Amino acid sequence: MMFNKKTLFAVSNLIASVIAQEATAPKDSAVVKLTTDNFKDVITNSEIVLAEFFAPWCGHCKKLAPEYVQAAKILKDEHNITLAQIDCTEDQELCMGQGVQGYPTLKVFKNGEIDPESAQTYNGARTSDAIVEYMIKASLPSVITVEDVKDLDALLVNATSPVIVNYGISKLDKNFLSIADSLNEMYTFISVPSSKKQNISLYLPSGAEEPIVYNGKIDEIVEDKLVLEKWLKVEALPYFGEIDGSIFQFYVESELPMAYYFYVTDDQLEDYKEYFTELGKKYRGEINFVSIDAKQFGRHAVNLNMKEQFPMFAIHNLTANLKYGLPQLTEEEYAELTVPPVVEKSDITKLIEDFMENKAEPIVQSEEIPDIQETNVYKLVGKTHDDIAYDSTKDVLVKYYAPWCGHCKRLAPIYEELADILATDKKAQNKIVIAEIDDTVNDIMGVEIPGYPTIVFYPAGKESEPILFESARTVEAFLEFIKNNSANKIDGPAIYEEYKKELKAKQKAKRQAELENDDDDDEEDFDHDEL
């Protein structure tokens, strides 16, 4: 049979579309299938692996599949780099252990490290070219070894990111490499084995001639690499620097509260630069101070629960997701201003001191408390969350969701059915609450929301600890979970069985009533037959 170029192109597109319908790579592809049984062996015995955690039903996974298969072939044939897949519907515990929150999740494992904290998450384009380019770069040494100091000088002069140098501390090599594997996208790591300095030095790309030298005990880093990571994530940041999207992640990685000064004009920034720099030195390792251009990023004020009234100062406790700010004007008062509002340095200092002493009051975003609860799923808001969730007399299941989240929309009818089932049991009615809260418009203190939906169970009792729900999102799984974790001994499956019996009886009675109505209609028709 003869094919012209147009026909071949159409056929190749057809084949690609068929392949794209399957998220699972073909058995004859270069993609390695990993399971709970072989995951550890494959990762620990490989220099580098890109692993895709996926679900066969996932649309994004299906779209990625042909690109991933193509990249796997190129990388295996030309670079001896492994690409693998883990089906999270088959190996749920493995995926949960690796912190997988959505599909597909792509992680790079290097030098046999299986710790999820050490793995790098791939967030690049989902094309074969992008994956190949990223993995080739990732396969290069994380630590640059330099023998000649002149070569080091050249690297430092041209550096565009912070550079951390291990000067001759050989016993640190293993942890230094491990840290470099996980952080080499943000920092450059260099080793100078022949150096007699015997220290760890950090060079910032700001042009400062003198490095920041690690002044702690080297043995502490040898025993625990997190000591050096924590030091690096703090010291690599300026005392008071300009923030934008390109370096925001650096600040997030430090896990320190962020103090924002929003400015509009260069004069406003210049007037406060020395003041905030001194604060940065004083509170080093406790708060990061940053300036932010309100002309470009003024909308970020809303994320801090503040109005767009500039200049402005606010603090965000990233780990607890609490926001603090100075009092602002009403919209009417602000509209009447002929000059920008003044942010007093004394007020800033006072807010920082109160924040450090846990005296500052956070600004809590919350919907209004509903006048009535319209369904058996209890609607929480920011103002009522803690009172309901931490009620020591009740078991409480809370769904944290976002209105735009597709997974949340699919869960909604199942969650409503769960609430309806439990509401039919008189004993359970006053002992358990099935609740939900829109996390996008309500601030929740002290609850980590890694993704939507996040479902947390709060057992009754003053000393009880919240439990994250990680099972299948079915009515049966929810009820079994409640039975196993309920402090009030709510037997969900038993209630469900009784519910189904009652439902079946009601349906039977309804059908019987319909039949009787049909009989009545027939009799009525017979009585009025005039033929």
XYZ file of C-alpha atoms in Angstrom:
531
model
C 0.000 0.000 0.000
C 1.306 3.450 -0.925
C 1.101 6.461 1.446
C 1.793 10.051 0.526
C 3.171 12.577 3.036
C -0.260 13.962 3.823
C -1.579 10.473 4.598
C 1.419 9.642 6.763
C 0.974 12.878 8.715
C -2.693 12.069 9.318
C -1.851 8.522 10.410
C 0.867 9.714 12.790
C -1.569 12.204 14.334
C -4.124 9.429 14.726
C -1.593 7.194 16.453
C -0.539 10.040 18.748
C -4.157 10.753 19.657
C -4.753 7.083 20.469
C -1.653 6.954 22.641
C -2.714 10.173 24.357
C -5.911 8.472 25.505
C -3.864 6.203 27.795
C -2.039 7.661 30.774
C -0.110 4.430 31.348
C 3.019 4.090 29.226
C 3.055 1.061 26.854
C 4.910 -1.986 28.144
C 7.409 -1.828 25.274
C 8.335 1.803 26.010
C 11.447 3.008 27.840
C 9.330 4.098 30.819
C 9.979 1.889 33.856
C 6.958 0.841 35.934
C 7.591 1.274 39.657
C 5.538 -0.242 42.465
C 5.755 -0.495 46.224
C 7.827 -3.650 45.758
C 10.564 -2.253 43.515
C 10.500 1.524 44.135
C 13.221 1.544 46.787
C 15.557 -0.793 44.879
C 15.312 1.129 41.613
C 15.739 4.583 43.171
C 18.579 3.676 45.551
C 20.524 1.973 42.754
C 20.158 4.817 40.244
C 22.097 8.055 39.903
C 19.025 9.927 38.691
C 15.358 9.051 38.052
C 12.404 11.150 36.969
C 9.273 9.548 38.426
C 5.726 10.378 37.355
C 3.066 9.752 40.003
C -0.186 9.450 38.063
C -3.716 8.069 37.877
C -5.015 6.307 34.730
C -8.185 8.429 34.698
C -6.318 11.755 34.943
C -6.775 13.926 31.847
C -3.501 15.798 32.341
C -1.688 12.452 32.675
C -3.188 11.237 29.404
C -2.064 14.405 27.651
C 1.448 14.046 29.069
C 1.777 10.341 28.176
C 3.097 10.523 24.564
C 5.530 13.321 25.472
C 6.764 11.369 28.486
C 7.246 8.183 26.432
C 9.198 10.067 23.784
C 11.401 11.774 26.388
C 12.053 8.414 28.077
C 13.362 6.900 24.843
C 15.690 9.832 24.112
C 17.060 9.990 27.646
C 17.565 6.225 27.918
C 19.226 5.821 24.514
C 21.423 8.895 24.572
C 22.025 9.755 28.244
C 21.287 6.601 30.285
C 18.698 8.497 32.333
C 15.653 6.640 33.670
C 12.053 7.845 33.472
C 9.518 5.922 35.541
C 5.809 5.809 36.410
C 3.926 4.978 39.597
C 0.181 4.278 39.318
C -1.224 5.886 42.462
C -4.500 3.994 42.166
C -2.516 0.779 42.661
C 0.137 2.017 45.107
C -1.699 4.594 47.222
C 0.531 4.324 50.297
C 3.691 4.835 48.228
C 2.240 7.973 46.649
C 1.035 9.340 49.981
C 4.449 8.650 51.492
C 6.005 10.737 48.743
C 3.660 13.650 49.471
C 1.726 13.407 46.197
C -1.245 15.796 46.274
C -2.325 15.831 42.629
C -1.766 14.207 39.254
C 0.558 14.107 37.523
C 3.330 14.850 40.033
C 6.860 14.608 38.600
C 9.787 14.168 40.983
C 13.534 13.903 40.384
C 15.422 11.486 42.650
C 19.227 11.744 42.668
C 22.094 9.713 44.096
C 19.828 7.015 45.524
C 17.949 9.393 47.874
C 14.323 8.265 48.354
C 13.439 10.867 50.984
C 10.567 12.989 49.513
C 12.137 16.103 51.056
C 15.303 15.540 49.021
C 13.500 15.018 45.721
C 13.017 17.939 43.339
C 9.556 18.523 41.917
C 9.528 19.107 38.171
C 7.335 22.112 37.354
C 8.520 22.741 33.798
C 6.658 22.425 30.511
C 5.140 19.008 29.874
C 6.775 18.443 26.519
C 9.406 15.896 25.589
C 11.914 18.627 24.666
C 11.492 20.431 27.989
C 11.728 17.201 29.992
C 14.859 16.084 28.132
C 16.552 19.461 28.595
C 15.691 19.584 32.302
C 16.888 16.051 33.015
C 20.179 16.515 31.158
C 20.855 19.594 33.257
C 19.734 17.804 36.437
C 22.109 14.924 35.692
C 25.138 17.223 35.795
C 27.095 17.364 39.076
C 25.246 19.321 41.763
C 28.571 20.370 43.259
C 31.246 21.992 41.095
C 34.721 20.882 42.157
C 37.392 23.573 41.789
C 41.110 22.958 42.150
C 42.426 26.379 41.108
C 41.364 29.431 43.137
C 41.460 31.542 39.947
C 38.661 29.390 38.539
C 36.684 30.003 41.718
C 37.082 33.760 41.370
C 35.723 33.599 37.838
C 32.680 31.624 38.997
C 31.988 34.093 41.809
C 32.214 37.131 39.530
C 29.704 35.667 37.063
C 27.313 34.239 39.656
C 23.657 35.248 39.348
C 22.516 33.239 42.387
C 23.978 32.786 45.886
C 27.114 30.625 45.919
C 27.990 28.366 48.837
C 31.565 27.073 49.015
C 32.928 24.150 50.994
C 36.548 25.031 51.660
C 38.319 21.730 52.304
C 35.963 20.084 54.844
C 36.023 16.527 53.493
C 33.847 15.011 56.244
C 31.027 17.279 55.077
C 31.135 16.083 51.458
C 28.200 13.632 51.717
C 25.746 16.081 53.317
C 27.023 18.921 51.137
C 26.181 16.859 48.035
C 22.771 15.906 49.436
C 21.907 19.555 50.122
C 23.137 20.544 46.677
C 20.913 17.909 45.051
C 17.798 19.397 46.624
C 18.674 23.103 46.388
C 20.810 23.471 43.249
C 18.009 25.259 41.399
C 18.272 28.126 43.867
C 21.970 28.126 44.796
C 25.326 27.232 43.257
C 27.431 24.750 45.246
C 31.229 24.656 44.913
C 33.801 22.459 46.616
C 37.480 23.415 46.959
C 39.046 20.194 48.353
C 42.622 21.525 48.453
C 41.762 24.627 50.498
C 43.235 25.060 53.952
C 40.518 27.514 55.072
C 38.320 24.734 56.454
C 35.051 26.662 56.469
C 31.698 27.090 54.742
C 31.283 30.450 53.017
C 28.275 32.026 51.353
C 28.750 34.582 48.560
C 25.787 36.728 47.590
C 25.391 37.988 43.999
C 24.870 41.509 45.337
C 28.517 42.408 44.804
C 29.591 42.196 48.443
C 33.281 41.320 48.527
C 33.280 39.561 51.898
C 31.422 36.244 52.189
C 29.191 35.221 55.072
C 31.039 32.494 56.970
C 29.174 29.766 58.836
C 30.027 30.281 62.506
C 28.369 27.184 63.961
C 29.908 23.806 64.708
C 30.794 21.811 61.576
C 30.049 18.543 63.376
C 26.413 19.644 63.729
C 26.155 19.884 59.921
C 27.829 16.507 59.500
C 25.229 14.946 61.799
C 22.234 16.837 60.419
C 22.202 18.515 57.001
C 19.086 20.498 57.946
C 21.271 22.690 60.163
C 23.159 23.973 57.127
C 19.992 24.205 55.014
C 18.283 26.382 57.605
C 21.333 28.642 57.918
C 21.637 28.947 54.154
C 17.978 29.802 53.572
C 18.234 32.665 56.055
C 21.687 34.065 55.290
C 21.227 33.972 51.513
C 18.574 36.690 51.824
C 19.400 40.391 52.177
C 18.526 42.341 55.329
C 16.054 44.390 53.308
C 15.583 43.446 49.665
C 13.176 44.037 46.807
C 10.832 41.116 46.201
C 9.148 39.923 43.028
C 7.977 36.629 41.573
C 11.471 35.458 40.659
C 12.757 35.298 44.243
C 9.551 34.875 46.236
C 10.259 31.141 46.630
C 13.577 31.942 48.352
C 11.650 33.710 51.096
C 9.053 30.956 51.356
C 11.845 28.375 51.739
C 13.220 30.275 54.742
C 9.890 29.625 56.558
C 10.247 32.969 58.353
C 7.513 35.616 58.660
C 7.670 38.258 55.920
C 7.373 41.966 56.697
C 6.282 43.908 53.591
C 6.793 47.609 52.930
C 4.658 48.614 49.933
C 5.902 51.785 48.211
C 4.821 53.768 45.172
C 7.662 56.245 44.584
C 11.444 55.880 44.774
C 11.488 58.580 47.457
C 9.164 56.526 49.663
C 11.538 53.577 49.365
C 14.667 55.638 49.954
C 13.247 57.251 53.099
C 12.723 53.833 54.726
C 15.634 51.808 53.329
C 18.076 52.448 56.178
C 15.342 51.983 58.801
C 14.259 48.580 57.458
C 17.855 47.458 56.911
C 18.555 48.005 60.600
C 15.395 46.085 61.500
C 16.564 43.287 59.212
C 19.853 43.071 61.095
C 18.146 43.179 64.471
C 15.632 40.442 63.670
C 17.910 38.288 61.493
C 16.637 34.702 61.498
C 13.271 35.781 62.945
C 11.659 38.030 60.304
C 12.481 38.773 56.656
C 11.993 42.409 55.637
C 11.185 43.183 51.996
C 10.148 46.095 49.832
C 7.499 45.603 47.164
C 6.596 47.927 44.292
C 2.901 48.717 44.708
C 2.648 49.912 41.097
C 3.329 46.349 39.908
C 2.247 44.178 42.820
C -0.282 46.274 44.721
C -2.898 43.520 44.493
C -0.770 41.441 46.848
C -2.053 43.682 49.647
C -5.429 41.924 49.319
C -3.697 38.584 49.967
C -2.521 40.081 53.255
C -6.106 41.089 54.154
C -5.174 44.751 53.656
C -6.661 47.503 51.507
C -4.705 48.906 48.558
C -3.722 52.095 50.392
C -0.047 52.889 49.794
C 2.522 53.235 51.237
C 1.643 50.395 53.611
C 3.231 47.939 56.055
C 2.076 44.398 56.858
C 3.452 41.141 58.277
C 2.620 37.633 57.062
C 3.359 34.631 59.270
C 3.757 32.087 56.469
C 3.704 28.918 58.559
C 0.529 29.815 60.492
C -0.914 31.865 57.586
C -1.679 34.786 59.887
C -1.612 38.389 58.665
C -0.999 41.572 60.633
C -1.119 45.214 59.602
C -1.390 48.788 60.768
C -4.880 50.370 60.944
C -6.084 51.737 57.593
C -8.525 54.424 56.505
C -12.080 53.846 55.338
C -12.574 53.945 51.581
C -14.234 57.340 51.915
C -11.391 58.782 53.991
C -8.782 57.447 51.588
C -10.614 58.889 48.573
C -10.518 62.363 50.142
C -6.722 62.376 50.587
C -4.715 64.810 48.467
C -1.348 63.302 49.503
C -0.408 59.660 50.259
C -0.971 58.429 53.828
C 2.016 58.491 56.177
C 3.303 55.244 57.689
C 4.933 56.200 60.976
C 8.122 54.334 61.785
C 7.162 54.280 65.453
C 3.912 52.457 64.547
C 5.850 49.913 62.499
C 8.271 49.312 65.370
C 5.384 48.846 67.800
C 3.630 46.330 65.520
C 6.848 44.331 65.110
C 7.451 44.261 68.866
C 3.865 43.163 69.523
C 4.192 40.506 66.823
C 7.383 39.128 68.359
C 5.727 39.008 71.810
C 2.537 37.375 70.415
C 0.510 40.427 71.403
C -0.505 41.532 67.898
C -4.026 40.731 66.733
C -4.180 39.032 63.310
C -6.498 40.319 60.598
C -8.897 37.453 59.924
C -10.758 37.198 56.637
C -14.169 35.634 57.031
C -17.538 35.324 55.353
C -20.513 36.390 57.405
C -21.987 33.772 59.747
C -25.007 32.158 58.009
C -28.397 32.951 59.561
C -29.555 29.396 58.850
C -27.894 26.159 57.824
C -29.546 25.158 54.548
C -28.328 21.539 54.349
C -27.003 18.809 56.611
C -23.478 19.881 55.604
C -22.700 22.580 58.170
C -21.284 25.735 56.566
C -18.303 27.065 58.515
C -16.738 30.514 58.123
C -13.523 31.975 59.483
C -15.310 33.405 62.530
C -16.883 30.070 63.514
C -14.286 27.518 62.414
C -12.442 27.049 65.708
C -15.581 27.004 67.870
C -17.128 24.210 65.796
C -14.040 22.218 64.778
C -12.593 22.123 68.282
C -15.887 21.447 70.109
C -14.739 18.914 72.696
C -18.170 17.243 72.830
C -18.485 16.433 69.123
C -16.641 14.623 66.372
C -16.256 17.031 63.444
C -15.318 16.267 59.834
C -14.312 19.384 57.865
C -13.861 19.704 54.123
C -11.616 22.637 53.102
C -12.409 23.483 49.496
C -12.149 26.049 46.706
C -15.195 26.863 44.531
C -13.168 26.488 41.310
C -11.687 23.078 42.273
C -12.872 20.224 40.015
C -12.120 17.546 42.625
C -14.210 19.502 45.149
C -17.156 19.667 42.759
C -17.037 15.909 42.199
C -16.878 15.293 45.938
C -19.816 17.619 46.796
C -22.742 15.174 46.194
C -20.894 12.350 47.994
C -20.196 14.613 50.964
C -23.829 15.756 51.082
C -25.025 12.152 51.008
C -22.680 11.347 53.894
C -24.174 14.188 55.952
C -27.715 13.120 55.061
C -27.052 9.522 56.138
C -25.643 10.485 59.538
C -28.473 12.977 60.081
C -30.990 10.116 60.032
C -29.563 8.637 63.241
C -30.981 10.379 66.329
C -28.068 9.371 68.547
C -25.463 10.577 66.052
C -27.188 13.908 65.339
C -25.781 15.595 68.439
C -22.444 13.800 68.429
C -21.012 14.451 64.966
C -20.873 17.389 62.542
C -20.162 17.106 58.813
C -18.905 20.556 57.826
C -17.220 22.440 55.001
C -15.514 25.802 54.547
C -14.458 27.829 51.501
C -10.733 28.234 52.145
C -10.368 30.968 49.519
C -12.438 33.521 51.453
C -11.893 32.420 55.043
C -8.647 32.473 57.021
C -8.060 29.305 59.013
C -5.424 29.519 61.725
C -3.077 26.644 62.401
C -4.419 24.291 59.703
C -2.155 23.380 56.781
C -4.073 23.120 53.501
C -1.734 21.444 50.983
C -4.377 21.226 48.262
C -8.099 21.074 47.555
C -10.069 19.411 48.862
C -8.338 18.795 52.189
C -10.475 16.805 54.646
C -9.655 16.798 58.344
C -11.352 14.904 61.181
C -11.435 16.493 64.648
C -12.335 13.819 67.225
C -14.179 14.925 70.358
C -12.129 15.500 73.476
C -9.880 18.291 74.733
C -6.655 16.363 74.127
C -7.547 14.894 70.722
C -5.434 15.568 67.637
C -6.808 16.298 64.136
C -6.564 13.420 61.640
C -6.098 13.933 57.894
C -8.526 11.882 55.772
C -6.533 10.201 52.976
C -8.747 7.278 51.921
C -10.966 6.880 48.864
C -13.591 9.608 48.598
C -16.646 7.365 48.806
C -19.524 7.296 51.280
C -18.443 3.843 52.479
C -14.824 4.948 53.036
C -15.908 8.057 54.962
C -18.204 6.051 57.222
C -15.544 3.423 57.920
C -13.017 6.193 58.671
C -15.441 7.833 61.111
C -16.088 4.505 62.856
C -12.335 3.903 63.297
C -11.538 7.415 64.584
C -14.676 8.662 66.311
C -14.252 9.526 69.975
C -18.045 9.368 70.319
C -18.154 5.820 68.933
C -20.166 6.694 65.835
C -20.720 3.434 63.941
C -21.016 4.855 60.431
C -21.409 1.567 58.518
C -24.205 0.419 60.873
C -26.051 3.712 60.413
C -25.640 3.326 56.647
C -27.161 -0.162 56.687
C -30.159 1.100 58.673
C -30.441 4.064 56.304
C -30.545 1.759 53.272
C -33.220 -0.410 54.912
C -35.400 2.625 55.634
C -34.794 3.981 52.140
C -35.755 0.637 50.640
C -38.921 0.521 52.768
C -39.878 4.060 51.715
C -39.324 3.235 48.064
C -41.461 0.114 48.436
C -44.231 2.067 50.140
C -44.061 4.705 47.423
C -44.394 2.090 44.678
C -47.327 0.499 46.537
C -49.027 3.875 46.855
C -48.533 4.511 43.143
C -50.069 1.137 42.316
C -53.059 1.852 44.570
C -53.525 5.222 42.914
C -53.491 3.526 39.532
C -56.194 1.091 40.757
C -58.330 3.986 42.032
C -58.017 5.714 38.693
C -59.123 2.532 36.916
C -62.204 2.178 39.188
C -63.108 5.791 38.670
C -62.867 5.358 34.925
C -65.074 2.247 35.143
C -67.784 4.011 37.170
C -68.073 6.755 34.607
C -68.112 4.558 31.530
C -71.165 5.620 29.513
C -70.912 2.968 26.828
